[in-house]
Amino acid sequence: MLSSSELGGARSFRERRAKSLKLKKRERERERRPPKRKLNNCNAI
């Protein structure tokens, strides 16, 4: 039997992994087609 603290830890670990995977996907999309608007906005500032 898993204690409540162990279950919570496993859940947070799973969520953290999902978040990291989502971030990696976003980074890959940026590399494929970089958003020019954001770059222009940064240069303007």
PDB file of C-alpha atoms in Angstrom:
ATOM      1  CA  MET A   1       0.000   0.000   0.000  1.00  0.00           C
ATOM      2  CA  LEU A   2       1.242   3.489  -0.879  1.00  0.00           C
ATOM      3  CA  SER A   3       0.943   6.280   1.655  1.00  0.00           C
ATOM      4  CA  SER A   4      -0.809   9.536   0.713  1.00  0.00           C
ATOM      5  CA  SER A   5       2.548  11.373   0.608  1.00  0.00           C
ATOM      6  CA  GLU A   6       3.988   8.792  -1.809  1.00  0.00           C
ATOM      7  CA  LEU A   7       0.923   9.037  -4.061  1.00  0.00           C
ATOM      8  CA  GLY A   8       1.192  12.842  -4.085  1.00  0.00           C
ATOM      9  CA  GLY A   9       4.892  12.630  -4.953  1.00  0.00           C
ATOM     10  CA  ALA A  10       4.211  10.265  -7.865  1.00  0.00           C
ATOM     11  CA  ARG A  11       1.433  12.535  -9.134  1.00  0.00           C
ATOM     12  CA  SER A  12       3.603  15.665  -9.016  1.00  0.00           C
ATOM     13  CA  PHE A  13       6.433  13.780 -10.748  1.00  0.00           C
ATOM     14  CA  ARG A  14       4.064  12.742 -13.537  1.00  0.00           C
ATOM     15  CA  GLU A  15       2.779  16.332 -13.903  1.00  0.00           C
ATOM     16  CA  ARG A  16       6.336  17.665 -13.941  1.00  0.00           C
ATOM     17  CA  ARG A  17       7.261  15.189 -16.689  1.00  0.00           C
ATOM     18  CA  ALA A  18       4.216  16.194 -18.756  1.00  0.00           C
ATOM     19  CA  LYS A  19       5.116  19.886 -18.372  1.00  0.00           C
ATOM     20  CA  SER A  20       8.712  19.277 -19.458  1.00  0.00           C
ATOM     21  CA  LEU A  21       7.482  17.323 -22.504  1.00  0.00           C
ATOM     22  CA  LYS A  22       5.143  20.185 -23.453  1.00  0.00           C
ATOM     23  CA  LEU A  23       7.992  22.698 -23.123  1.00  0.00           C
ATOM     24  CA  LYS A  24      10.220  20.542 -25.321  1.00  0.00           C
ATOM     25  CA  LYS A  25       7.475  20.383 -27.973  1.00  0.00           C
ATOM     26  CA  ARG A  26       7.129  24.189 -27.917  1.00  0.00           C
ATOM     27  CA  GLU A  27      10.905  24.625 -28.271  1.00  0.00           C
ATOM     28  CA  ARG A  28      10.934  22.273 -31.269  1.00  0.00           C
ATOM     29  CA  GLU A  29       8.079  24.219 -32.908  1.00  0.00           C
ATOM     30  CA  ARG A  30       9.995  27.473 -32.357  1.00  0.00           C
ATOM     31  CA  GLU A  31      13.096  25.999 -34.022  1.00  0.00           C
ATOM     32  CA  ARG A  32      11.000  24.853 -36.985  1.00  0.00           C
ATOM     33  CA  ARG A  33       9.332  28.213 -37.595  1.00  0.00           C
ATOM     34  CA  PRO A  34      10.533  31.069 -35.337  1.00  0.00           C
ATOM     35  CA  PRO A  35       7.840  33.730 -34.680  1.00  0.00           C
ATOM     36  CA  LYS A  36       9.021  36.884 -36.461  1.00  0.00           C
ATOM     37  CA  ARG A  37       6.492  39.135 -34.693  1.00  0.00           C
ATOM     38  CA  LYS A  38       7.988  38.402 -31.253  1.00  0.00           C
ATOM     39  CA  LEU A  39      11.520  39.068 -32.555  1.00  0.00           C
ATOM     40  CA  ASN A  40      10.412  42.398 -34.064  1.00  0.00           C
ATOM     41  CA  ASN A  41       8.697  43.407 -30.818  1.00  0.00           C
ATOM     42  CA  CYS A  42      11.866  42.640 -28.826  1.00  0.00           C
ATOM     43  CA  ASN A  43      13.981  44.672 -31.281  1.00  0.00           C
ATOM     44  CA  ALA A  44      11.556  47.612 -31.127  1.00  0.00           C
ATOM     45  CA  ILE A  45      11.865  47.703 -27.313  1.00  0.00           C
TER      46      ILE A  45
END
